[in-house]
Coordinates of C-alpha atoms and ligand atoms in Angstrom, one line a residue:
M1 CA -9.7 8.8 -49.1
S2 CA -11.1 5.4 -48.3
G3 CA -13.8 4.0 -50.4
S4 CA -17.2 3.5 -48.8
D5 CA -17.4 -0.1 -49.8
G6 CA -13.9 -1.4 -49.4
G7 CA -11.2 -2.0 -46.9
R8 CA -7.6 -1.8 -48.0
L9 CA -5.4 -4.8 -47.8
A10 CA -4.3 -3.9 -44.3
D11 CA -7.8 -3.1 -43.0
S12 CA -9.1 -5.5 -40.4
G13 CA -12.7 -4.8 -41.7
A14 CA -14.5 -6.3 -44.6
S15 CA -13.9 -5.4 -48.2
R16 CA -16.0 -6.1 -51.2
G17 CA -14.6 -8.8 -53.5
G18 CA -14.6 -8.7 -57.2
D19 CA -17.7 -10.9 -57.2
G20 CA -19.5 -8.4 -55.1
S21 CA -19.2 -10.5 -51.9
D22 CA -17.8 -9.1 -48.7
R23 CA -14.7 -10.8 -47.5
G24 CA -12.2 -10.2 -44.7
V25 CA -8.8 -9.0 -45.6
R26 CA -5.6 -9.2 -43.7
S27 CA -2.2 -7.6 -43.8
G28 CA 0.0 -8.2 -46.8
A29 CA 2.3 -10.7 -45.0
D30 CA -0.7 -12.6 -43.6
R31 CA -2.6 -12.8 -46.8
D32 CA -3.6 -16.2 -48.3
D33 CA -0.7 -17.6 -50.2
R34 CA -2.5 -17.8 -53.5
R35 CA -1.0 -17.2 -56.8
V36 CA -2.1 -14.0 -58.4
G37 CA -5.6 -14.2 -59.8
E38 CA -6.0 -17.9 -59.1
D39 CA -9.6 -17.1 -58.2
V40 CA -10.3 -14.6 -60.9
H41 CA -14.0 -13.8 -61.2
A42 CA -14.0 -11.3 -64.0
S43 CA -16.2 -12.0 -67.0
D44 CA -14.7 -13.5 -70.1
D45 CA -14.9 -10.0 -71.7
D46 CA -13.0 -8.4 -68.9
V47 CA -10.4 -11.1 -69.1
A48 CA -10.0 -10.4 -72.8
T49 CA -9.8 -6.7 -72.6
G50 CA -9.0 -5.6 -69.0
P51 CA -5.5 -4.9 -67.9
E52 CA -3.3 -7.7 -66.6
L53 CA -1.2 -5.1 -64.8
I54 CA -2.0 -1.7 -63.4
V55 CA 1.0 0.5 -62.8
V56 CA 0.4 3.5 -60.5
G57 CA 2.7 6.4 -61.1
G58 CA 4.1 7.5 -64.5
G59 CA 7.5 8.7 -63.4
M60 CA 10.6 6.9 -64.6
A61 CA 9.9 3.9 -62.4
G62 CA 6.3 3.4 -63.7
L63 CA 7.2 4.1 -67.3
V64 CA 10.2 1.7 -67.3
A65 CA 8.2 -1.0 -65.5
A66 CA 5.2 -0.6 -67.9
R67 CA 7.5 -0.9 -70.9
R68 CA 9.2 -4.0 -69.5
A69 CA 5.9 -5.7 -68.6
A70 CA 4.4 -5.0 -72.0
L71 CA 7.5 -6.3 -73.7
D72 CA 7.1 -9.4 -71.5
G73 CA 3.6 -9.8 -72.9
L74 CA 1.3 -8.2 -70.3
R75 CA -1.6 -5.9 -71.1
V76 CA -0.7 -2.8 -69.1
T77 CA -2.6 0.3 -67.9
L78 CA -0.5 3.1 -66.4
L79 CA -2.1 5.8 -64.3
D80 CA -0.5 9.1 -63.4
A81 CA -1.9 12.0 -61.4
G82 CA 0.0 14.6 -63.4
D83 CA -0.8 16.4 -66.6
V84 CA 2.2 14.7 -68.3
T85 CA 4.2 11.5 -67.6
G86 CA 7.8 11.7 -66.4
G87 CA 7.4 12.8 -62.8
M88 CA 10.8 14.2 -61.8
L89 CA 12.0 14.2 -65.4
R90 CA 10.3 17.3 -66.7
A91 CA 10.9 19.9 -69.4
G92 CA 11.1 23.6 -68.4
R93 CA 10.9 26.5 -70.8
L94 CA 13.2 29.6 -71.0
G95 CA 11.7 31.4 -74.0
D96 CA 12.5 29.1 -77.0
T97 CA 15.1 27.1 -75.0
V98 CA 13.8 23.8 -73.5
I99 CA 15.7 22.7 -70.4
D100 CA 15.4 20.1 -67.7
I101 CA 13.6 21.5 -64.6
G102 CA 13.9 18.1 -62.8
A103 CA 16.6 15.5 -63.2
E104 CA 19.3 16.5 -65.7
A105 CA 21.7 13.6 -65.6
F106 CA 22.2 10.0 -64.6
A107 CA 25.0 7.9 -63.1
T108 CA 26.4 5.2 -65.3
R109 CA 26.9 2.8 -62.5
G110 CA 25.3 -0.6 -63.2
G111 CA 24.7 0.3 -66.8
A112 CA 20.9 0.0 -66.7
V113 CA 20.1 3.6 -67.8
E114 CA 22.5 3.4 -70.7
R115 CA 21.1 0.1 -71.8
L116 CA 17.6 1.6 -71.7
L117 CA 18.7 4.6 -73.7
D118 CA 20.2 2.3 -76.2
E119 CA 17.0 0.3 -76.5
L120 CA 15.1 3.6 -76.9
G121 CA 17.4 4.6 -79.8
L122 CA 19.0 7.4 -77.8
A123 CA 22.5 5.9 -77.5
D124 CA 24.0 8.4 -79.9
D125 CA 22.6 11.3 -77.8
V126 CA 24.3 10.2 -74.6
V127 CA 26.7 13.0 -73.7
E128 CA 29.3 13.8 -71.0
P129 CA 29.3 16.9 -68.9
R130 CA 32.4 19.1 -69.0
R131 CA 34.8 18.2 -66.3
L132 CA 35.1 21.6 -64.7
G133 CA 34.7 20.5 -61.1
S134 CA 32.3 22.0 -58.6
W135 CA 32.5 24.5 -55.8
A136 CA 31.1 24.9 -52.3
H137 CA 30.0 28.1 -50.5
A138 CA 30.1 28.3 -46.8
D139 CA 30.6 31.0 -44.2
G140 CA 30.5 33.7 -46.9
D141 CA 33.3 32.3 -49.1
A142 CA 33.6 30.0 -52.1
Y143 CA 36.1 27.3 -52.6
R144 CA 36.7 24.3 -54.9
L145 CA 35.5 20.9 -53.8
P146 CA 38.5 18.5 -53.9
L147 CA 38.2 16.4 -57.1
A148 CA 39.4 13.2 -55.4
G149 CA 36.9 12.5 -52.7
L150 CA 33.8 10.5 -51.7
L151 CA 30.7 12.3 -50.3
G152 CA 33.0 15.3 -49.8
V153 CA 35.5 13.3 -47.7
P154 CA 39.0 14.0 -49.2
A155 CA 41.1 11.1 -50.5
D156 CA 44.2 13.2 -49.9
P157 CA 43.9 15.5 -46.8
S158 CA 47.3 17.1 -47.6
S159 CA 46.3 18.3 -51.1
P160 CA 46.5 22.1 -51.8
E161 CA 42.7 22.0 -52.5
V162 CA 42.0 20.8 -49.0
L163 CA 44.3 23.4 -47.5
D164 CA 42.5 26.1 -49.6
A165 CA 39.0 24.8 -48.5
L166 CA 39.8 24.3 -44.8
G167 CA 42.6 26.7 -43.9
A168 CA 45.7 25.6 -42.0
D169 CA 44.0 24.4 -38.8
G170 CA 41.3 22.5 -40.6
A171 CA 43.8 20.8 -43.0
R172 CA 46.0 19.9 -40.0
A173 CA 43.0 18.3 -38.3
A174 CA 42.1 16.4 -41.5
A175 CA 45.6 15.1 -41.8
A176 CA 45.5 13.8 -38.2
D177 CA 43.5 10.9 -39.7
A178 CA 46.8 9.3 -40.6
T179 CA 47.9 9.3 -37.0
L180 CA 44.8 7.8 -35.4
D181 CA 44.2 4.2 -34.4
A182 CA 42.2 2.3 -37.1
A183 CA 39.4 1.7 -34.6
V184 CA 38.6 5.4 -34.2
G185 CA 35.2 6.1 -35.9
L186 CA 34.6 2.4 -36.7
D187 CA 31.5 2.4 -34.5
A188 CA 30.0 5.5 -36.1
T189 CA 26.7 5.2 -37.9
S190 CA 26.3 8.7 -39.3
L191 CA 28.6 10.1 -42.0
A192 CA 29.2 13.2 -39.9
E193 CA 30.2 11.2 -36.8
L194 CA 32.6 9.1 -38.8
V195 CA 34.3 12.0 -40.5
R196 CA 34.3 14.2 -37.4
A197 CA 36.1 11.4 -35.4
R198 CA 38.8 11.1 -38.0
M199 CA 39.2 14.4 -39.8
G200 CA 37.6 17.0 -37.6
D201 CA 34.8 19.5 -37.7
A202 CA 36.0 21.6 -40.6
V203 CA 35.8 18.7 -43.1
V204 CA 32.3 18.0 -41.9
A205 CA 31.2 21.6 -42.1
R206 CA 33.0 22.7 -45.3
L207 CA 33.3 19.6 -47.5
V208 CA 30.8 17.0 -46.4
T209 CA 27.8 19.1 -45.4
P210 CA 27.5 21.0 -48.8
V211 CA 27.5 17.6 -50.6
A212 CA 25.0 16.0 -48.1
R213 CA 22.6 18.9 -48.3
G214 CA 23.0 19.6 -52.0
V215 CA 22.8 16.0 -53.1
Y216 CA 20.9 14.1 -50.5
S217 CA 18.8 17.0 -49.0
L218 CA 19.8 16.1 -45.5
D219 CA 22.5 16.9 -42.9
A220 CA 25.4 14.5 -42.7
D221 CA 24.6 13.6 -39.1
V222 CA 21.3 11.9 -40.2
L223 CA 22.8 10.1 -43.2
D224 CA 24.0 6.5 -42.6
H225 CA 27.5 6.1 -44.2
R226 CA 26.9 2.3 -44.5
A227 CA 24.0 2.9 -46.9
L228 CA 25.6 5.8 -48.8
A229 CA 29.0 4.2 -49.2
P230 CA 28.9 0.5 -48.5
G231 CA 32.4 -0.8 -47.9
L232 CA 33.8 2.4 -46.4
G233 CA 33.8 1.1 -42.9
A234 CA 35.3 -2.2 -43.9
A235 CA 38.0 -0.3 -45.9
L236 CA 38.8 1.8 -42.9
A237 CA 39.2 -1.2 -40.7
E238 CA 41.5 -2.7 -43.4
T239 CA 43.6 0.3 -44.4
G240 CA 43.7 2.1 -41.0
T241 CA 42.8 5.6 -42.3
L242 CA 39.7 7.2 -43.7
A243 CA 41.6 8.8 -46.6
A244 CA 42.9 5.4 -47.7
A245 CA 39.4 3.9 -47.2
V246 CA 38.0 6.6 -49.6
Q247 CA 40.7 5.8 -52.1
T248 CA 39.8 2.1 -51.8
V249 CA 36.1 2.6 -52.4
R250 CA 36.8 5.0 -55.3
A251 CA 39.1 2.5 -56.9
A252 CA 36.5 -0.2 -56.6
A253 CA 34.0 1.8 -58.6
P254 CA 33.5 0.2 -62.0
P255 CA 35.6 1.7 -64.8
G256 CA 33.8 4.5 -66.6
A257 CA 31.4 5.0 -63.7
A258 CA 30.4 8.7 -64.1
I259 CA 27.6 11.1 -64.8
R260 CA 26.1 11.4 -68.2
G261 CA 23.2 13.3 -69.8
V262 CA 21.2 13.3 -73.0
R263 CA 21.6 15.8 -75.7
G264 CA 18.5 18.0 -75.6
G265 CA 17.8 17.1 -72.0
M266 CA 16.7 14.1 -69.9
H267 CA 13.1 14.9 -70.5
R268 CA 13.6 13.5 -74.0
V269 CA 13.8 10.0 -72.4
V270 CA 10.2 10.4 -71.2
R271 CA 9.0 11.3 -74.7
A272 CA 10.8 8.3 -76.1
L273 CA 9.2 6.1 -73.4
D274 CA 5.8 7.6 -74.1
A275 CA 6.2 6.7 -77.8
E276 CA 7.4 3.2 -77.0
L277 CA 4.4 2.6 -74.7
A278 CA 2.0 3.8 -77.4
R279 CA 3.7 1.4 -79.8
L280 CA 3.4 -1.5 -77.3
G281 CA -0.3 -0.7 -76.8
V282 CA 0.0 0.3 -73.1
D283 CA -3.0 2.3 -71.9
V284 CA -1.4 5.4 -70.5
R285 CA -3.7 7.8 -68.6
T286 CA -2.7 11.2 -67.2
D287 CA -4.8 13.3 -64.9
A288 CA -5.6 9.9 -63.3
R289 CA -5.0 10.2 -59.6
V290 CA -5.4 7.0 -57.7
D291 CA -7.3 7.6 -54.5
D292 CA -7.9 4.1 -53.2
I293 CA -6.9 0.5 -53.7
V294 CA -8.8 -2.5 -52.5
A295 CA -7.7 -6.2 -52.5
T296 CA -10.3 -8.4 -54.2
D297 CA -10.6 -12.0 -55.0
D298 CA -9.5 -11.1 -58.6
G299 CA -6.5 -9.1 -57.6
W300 CA -6.7 -5.4 -57.1
R301 CA -9.4 -2.8 -57.6
V302 CA -8.0 0.7 -58.1
R303 CA -10.3 3.7 -57.7
L304 CA -9.4 7.1 -59.3
A305 CA -10.2 10.5 -57.9
D306 CA -12.9 10.9 -60.6
G307 CA -14.6 7.8 -59.3
A308 CA -13.6 5.5 -62.1
E309 CA -12.5 2.0 -61.2
L310 CA -10.1 -0.5 -62.7
Q311 CA -9.4 -4.1 -61.9
A312 CA -6.3 -6.2 -62.6
P313 CA -4.7 -9.3 -61.2
R314 CA -1.3 -7.5 -60.8
L315 CA -0.5 -4.1 -59.4
L316 CA 2.8 -2.1 -59.3
L317 CA 2.9 0.9 -56.9
T318 CA 5.5 3.6 -57.4
V319 CA 3.9 6.1 -55.0
P320 CA 5.1 5.8 -51.4
E321 CA 1.9 6.8 -49.6
L322 CA -0.3 4.4 -51.6
A323 CA 2.2 1.6 -51.1
A324 CA 2.3 2.2 -47.3
R325 CA -1.4 2.4 -47.1
V326 CA -1.9 -0.8 -49.1
L327 CA 0.8 -2.7 -47.3
D328 CA 0.3 -1.7 -43.7
G329 CA -2.5 0.9 -43.4
T330 CA -0.2 3.9 -42.6
D331 CA -0.3 7.1 -44.6
D332 CA 3.3 7.2 -45.4
G333 CA 6.4 5.4 -46.8
D334 CA 8.2 6.6 -43.7
A335 CA 6.1 7.3 -40.6
T336 CA 9.1 8.3 -38.5
A337 CA 11.2 10.7 -40.5
A338 CA 11.4 14.4 -39.9
S339 CA 12.4 16.4 -43.0
R340 CA 15.3 18.7 -43.2
G341 CA 17.3 20.2 -46.0
A342 CA 16.4 20.9 -49.6
I343 CA 16.7 20.1 -53.2
A344 CA 18.9 17.6 -54.7
D345 CA 20.7 19.5 -57.4
G346 CA 24.2 20.2 -58.4
D347 CA 24.8 16.4 -58.5
D348 CA 28.2 17.0 -60.0
A349 CA 29.7 17.0 -56.6
P350 CA 32.8 14.9 -56.8
S351 CA 32.1 11.2 -56.5
S352 CA 28.6 11.7 -55.3
P353 CA 26.7 8.6 -56.6
S354 CA 23.8 10.6 -58.0
A355 CA 21.5 13.4 -57.3
G356 CA 18.3 13.4 -55.3
A357 CA 14.8 12.5 -55.9
G358 CA 11.3 14.0 -55.9
V359 CA 7.7 13.9 -56.5
P360 CA 5.7 16.6 -58.2
L361 CA 4.0 19.0 -55.8
E362 CA 0.5 18.6 -54.9
E363 CA -1.5 21.1 -52.8
V364 CA 0.6 21.0 -49.7
D365 CA -2.4 21.7 -47.5
A366 CA -3.9 18.4 -48.8
I367 CA -0.9 16.4 -47.7
P368 CA -1.4 14.7 -44.3
P369 CA 1.1 15.7 -41.7
R370 CA 2.9 12.4 -41.6
R371 CA 3.5 12.6 -45.3
R372 CA 4.8 16.1 -45.1
D373 CA 7.3 14.9 -42.5
S374 CA 9.0 12.4 -44.9
T375 CA 9.2 14.5 -48.0
V376 CA 11.4 17.5 -48.6
P377 CA 9.9 20.5 -50.4
A378 CA 12.1 22.3 -52.9
E379 CA 11.7 24.8 -55.8
V380 CA 13.9 24.8 -58.8
V381 CA 14.3 28.2 -60.5
A382 CA 15.9 28.3 -63.9
L383 CA 17.2 31.5 -65.4
L384 CA 18.3 32.4 -69.0
V385 CA 20.7 35.3 -68.5
R386 CA 22.7 37.5 -70.8
A387 CA 26.0 37.5 -68.9
P388 CA 29.3 37.3 -70.9
Q389 CA 31.1 37.5 -67.6
L390 CA 30.0 33.8 -67.1
D391 CA 31.7 32.6 -70.3
A392 CA 34.7 31.6 -68.3
A393 CA 32.6 29.4 -66.0
P394 CA 33.9 31.0 -62.8
R395 CA 32.5 28.3 -60.5
G396 CA 32.9 25.3 -62.7
T397 CA 29.6 23.4 -63.2
G398 CA 28.1 24.8 -60.0
V399 CA 28.1 25.5 -56.3
L400 CA 26.8 23.6 -53.3
V401 CA 25.8 25.7 -50.3
G402 CA 26.8 24.6 -46.8
E403 CA 24.4 26.7 -44.8
P404 CA 21.8 28.8 -46.7
A405 CA 21.6 31.9 -44.5
G406 CA 22.8 35.4 -44.5
D407 CA 24.3 36.1 -47.9
V408 CA 22.7 33.2 -49.8
R409 CA 19.2 31.7 -49.6
A410 CA 19.6 29.0 -52.3
K411 CA 20.8 25.5 -51.5
A412 CA 22.7 24.9 -54.8
L413 CA 23.3 26.4 -58.2
T414 CA 24.1 24.6 -61.4
H415 CA 25.7 26.5 -64.3
V416 CA 23.8 24.3 -66.7
S417 CA 25.2 25.8 -69.9
A418 CA 28.8 25.4 -68.6
K419 CA 28.1 21.8 -67.7
W420 CA 26.4 20.7 -71.0
P421 CA 28.2 21.7 -74.2
W422 CA 25.1 20.9 -76.3
L423 CA 23.1 23.5 -74.4
A424 CA 25.9 26.1 -74.7
A425 CA 26.1 25.5 -78.5
S426 CA 22.4 26.3 -78.8
L427 CA 22.6 29.7 -77.1
P428 CA 23.7 33.0 -78.5
A429 CA 27.1 34.3 -77.4
G430 CA 27.2 35.5 -73.8
V431 CA 23.9 33.9 -72.9
H432 CA 23.8 31.3 -70.1
V433 CA 21.4 29.0 -68.3
L434 CA 21.5 28.8 -64.5
R435 CA 19.5 26.6 -62.1
L436 CA 19.1 27.4 -58.5
S437 CA 17.3 25.3 -55.9
Y438 CA 15.6 26.5 -52.7
G439 CA 14.6 24.4 -49.7
P440 CA 12.3 25.2 -46.7
D441 CA 13.1 27.5 -43.8
E442 CA 13.7 25.7 -40.6
G443 CA 10.5 24.0 -39.4
S444 CA 8.6 24.9 -42.6
C445 CA 7.2 22.3 -45.0
V446 CA 7.2 24.6 -48.1
P447 CA 10.1 26.0 -50.1
R448 CA 11.2 29.4 -48.8
T449 CA 10.4 30.8 -52.3
R450 CA 6.7 29.8 -52.1
G451 CA 4.6 32.9 -52.3
L452 CA 7.2 35.0 -54.1
D453 CA 5.9 36.5 -57.3
V454 CA 8.0 36.4 -60.4
D455 CA 9.7 39.8 -59.8
E456 CA 10.6 38.9 -56.2
L457 CA 11.8 35.5 -57.3
R458 CA 13.9 37.0 -60.1
A459 CA 15.5 39.5 -57.6
L460 CA 16.3 36.8 -55.1
A461 CA 17.7 34.4 -57.7
V462 CA 19.9 37.1 -59.3
A463 CA 21.2 38.2 -55.9
D464 CA 22.1 34.6 -55.0
A465 CA 23.6 33.8 -58.4
S466 CA 25.8 36.9 -58.2
T467 CA 27.1 35.9 -54.8
L468 CA 27.6 32.2 -55.6
L469 CA 29.2 32.9 -59.0
G470 CA 31.3 35.9 -57.8
V471 CA 30.0 38.1 -60.6
E472 CA 27.6 41.1 -60.8
L473 CA 24.3 40.1 -62.4
A474 CA 21.2 42.4 -62.6
A475 CA 17.5 41.6 -62.9
D476 CA 17.6 43.2 -66.4
D477 CA 20.1 40.5 -67.5
V478 CA 17.4 37.8 -67.0
L479 CA 15.9 37.0 -70.4
A480 CA 13.5 34.3 -69.1
L481 CA 12.7 32.5 -65.9
D482 CA 10.9 29.2 -65.2
R483 CA 10.1 27.6 -61.8
H484 CA 8.8 24.3 -60.5
E485 CA 8.1 23.0 -57.0
W486 CA 9.0 19.4 -56.0
R487 CA 8.4 17.2 -53.0
I488 CA 11.3 14.9 -52.7
P489 CA 11.1 11.6 -50.7
E490 CA 13.8 11.5 -48.0
P491 CA 16.7 9.3 -49.1
A492 CA 16.7 5.6 -48.0
A493 CA 20.1 6.4 -46.4
R494 CA 18.5 8.5 -43.7
I495 CA 19.3 6.8 -40.4
G496 CA 16.4 4.6 -39.3
R497 CA 14.7 4.7 -42.6
G498 CA 16.2 1.5 -43.9
A499 CA 14.4 -0.7 -41.4
R500 CA 11.0 0.9 -42.3
L501 CA 11.7 0.3 -46.0
D502 CA 12.7 -3.3 -45.3
E503 CA 9.4 -3.8 -43.6
L504 CA 7.5 -2.5 -46.6
R505 CA 9.7 -4.6 -49.0
A506 CA 9.0 -7.7 -47.0
A507 CA 5.3 -7.1 -47.0
A508 CA 5.3 -6.5 -50.7
T509 CA 7.2 -9.7 -51.4
A510 CA 4.7 -11.6 -49.3
T511 CA 1.7 -10.2 -51.2
P512 CA 0.9 -12.1 -54.4
G513 CA 0.3 -9.9 -57.5
L514 CA 1.8 -6.8 -55.9
D515 CA 5.2 -5.1 -56.1
I516 CA 6.6 -1.7 -55.2
A517 CA 9.2 0.4 -57.0
G518 CA 10.5 3.9 -57.3
T519 CA 13.0 6.2 -55.9
W520 CA 11.4 6.3 -52.4
I521 CA 12.2 2.5 -51.9
D522 CA 15.0 1.8 -54.4
G523 CA 17.3 4.7 -53.7
T524 CA 18.3 8.1 -55.0
G525 CA 18.6 8.7 -58.8
L526 CA 17.9 6.9 -62.1
A527 CA 20.8 4.4 -61.7
S528 CA 18.9 3.0 -58.8
V529 CA 15.3 3.5 -60.0
V530 CA 15.6 2.0 -63.6
P531 CA 17.0 -1.4 -62.8
A532 CA 14.7 -1.9 -59.8
A533 CA 11.6 -1.0 -61.8
E534 CA 12.6 -3.4 -64.5
H535 CA 13.1 -6.1 -62.0
A536 CA 9.7 -5.5 -60.3
A537 CA 8.0 -5.7 -63.7
R538 CA 9.7 -8.9 -64.6
R539 CA 8.7 -10.4 -61.3
L540 CA 5.1 -9.5 -61.8
A541 CA 5.1 -10.6 -65.5
S542 CA 6.4 -14.0 -64.4
T543 CA 3.5 -14.7 -62.1
Q544 CA 0.5 -16.4 -63.7
S545 CA -3.0 -15.1 -63.5
D546 CA -4.7 -18.3 -64.7
Ligands
FAD1 C1 15.2 18.6 -59.2 C2 15.7 17.2 -59.3 C3 16.9 16.9 -59.8 C4 17.3 15.6 -60.0 N1 18.5 15.3 -60.5 C5 18.8 14.0 -60.8 C6 20.0 13.7 -61.5 O1 20.7 14.6 -62.0 N2 20.3 12.4 -61.7 C7 19.5 11.4 -61.2 O2 19.8 10.2 -61.4 N3 18.4 11.7 -60.6 C8 18.0 12.9 -60.3 N4 16.9 13.2 -59.7 C9 16.1 12.1 -59.1 C10 15.3 11.3 -60.2 O3 14.7 12.2 -61.0 C11 14.4 10.3 -59.5 O4 15.1 9.4 -58.7 C12 13.5 9.5 -60.5 O5 13.1 10.3 -61.6 C13 12.3 9.1 -59.7 O6 11.3 8.4 -60.4 P1 10.1 7.8 -59.7 O7 9.2 7.2 -60.8 O8 10.5 6.9 -58.6 O9 9.3 9.0 -59.0 P2 8.5 10.2 -59.7 O10 9.3 10.8 -60.8 O11 8.2 11.1 -58.6 O12 7.2 9.6 -60.3 C14 6.1 9.4 -59.5 C15 4.8 9.6 -60.3 O13 3.7 9.2 -59.6 C16 2.7 10.1 -59.9 N5 1.7 10.1 -58.7 C17 1.9 10.6 -57.5 N6 0.8 10.3 -56.7 C18 -0.1 9.6 -57.5 C19 -1.4 9.0 -57.4 N7 -2.0 9.1 -56.2 N8 -2.0 8.4 -58.4 C20 -1.3 8.3 -59.6 N9 -0.1 8.8 -59.8 C21 0.5 9.5 -58.8 C22 3.3 11.5 -60.0 O14 2.6 12.3 -60.8 C23 4.7 11.1 -60.7 O15 4.6 11.2 -62.1 C24 16.4 14.5 -59.5 C25 15.2 14.8 -59.0 C26 14.8 16.2 -58.9 C27 13.4 16.5 -58.3

């Protein structure tokens, strides 16, 4: 990976400066406190025509940042390794029907995504999903997830839905929350520990685990509740029960906070951004994998896999392994994590802030072991099925799976055409779109569907969909199938990951002309990614290069 002539910013060896001279480079935090490009050595011609900002990665973070920087007056070049821009926002095809095979919704919290859609002329196409609720599947049976809850934790443990989901013993244990001292669970770090201490094992296994695995791709015992639901611990201390704390945190959510989509699919946002970047004169290059980055006197030299090189005084990195390599010489955005779980789908779980995150799959064998450890592999399988028995949406908008084993291998299923009326309206009567997601087997770093041919995959998906939806589907009912593999960075809420990300953030802040953005550092989902990318672009645009 490394260039023959250059050291990375964190290398202790010499790198070749933009003027051709060798110079020592130090870690980001130690680097000379110069303003970006103060010692620019590029020729007048380069200065006139070369980029003032290079953005690496053309997912939503990179696209949004490139747009903002161009609007703020910078000449921008955006580089993406894929064949199209968009990253985790990607169109899939089921015959003539175009669907999202990546992210299919956004959370309205903060308002940044809706503002962006407004600016892109898509405001009239923002749509609400049907409020059908979602289900969970565990230990061979299906049950509704209580509507009033947070991360699967019920706001009312005595509700009939909780009784239905947990049975009498489980519901009794959950209700014991009201009888415990307020201090019980206050010292817990993990979500599972907190909930187990106050509401018992059944709430963890049957309500919290399906949401944690389905939405965050991890078990609840490695998720930090303070990162997932800031304020929950303080509300527990104040109100004295976890149920009341859940109500308090829910009540504090801004009015209207919810999930929305875009008529026609979220991939339309990418096409709108592509058009806007073209209009703004941004140089967008696909099939442009960045292999190496070198700090120079002039800023940054970026080397592509095909050997081409670009130079700019400012650099924005949205790819975790490149950011970590530039900032501290490691191969990974998280050198400590061990992956577990699967795809972030079915984000309509009640009160879950948003769905998960991912990066397009590269050849897995080419991924260094440490990188494999901190990403979660998953495959999304979309089906177009002729199945009038699904007209009644028997499992609402979808099903989250507690433990994929035995009767079901999928992690989650979304009944996409039940969730989005615009899609249902575009389909013939009795035809539906389903999306299933598959994670890895224990200890594996590829989705369990890797290697299945299309017939085998269809058979597996149909069997899982039948079980999860409680209807009989046959392979012949499948009119079309599409599939896509993802590698999803582990969420920032994984216990221990926050400190690592803080380190990288601090190093980036201390490095003139460099910033980092993207789901791996800014959090799960578009509501986190979009405002952070805009902020990073503004910060870079406000630094002078001459
Ligand atoms: C299946 C799925 C469902 C999801 N559902 C939702 C949802 O419903 N709601 C929601 O809010 N969020 C959802 N998300 C998450 C959301 O899509 C992401 O948080 C967001 O799109 C991440 O954007 P990003 O730019 O940070 O990363 P990415 O989209 O991963 O973009 C990174 C880009 O970098 C490029 N790249 C990688 N390496 C290099 C390199 N060396 N050189 C150049 N380019 C490189 C990649 O090609 C990619 O285009 C979902 C994600 C997935 C996978």
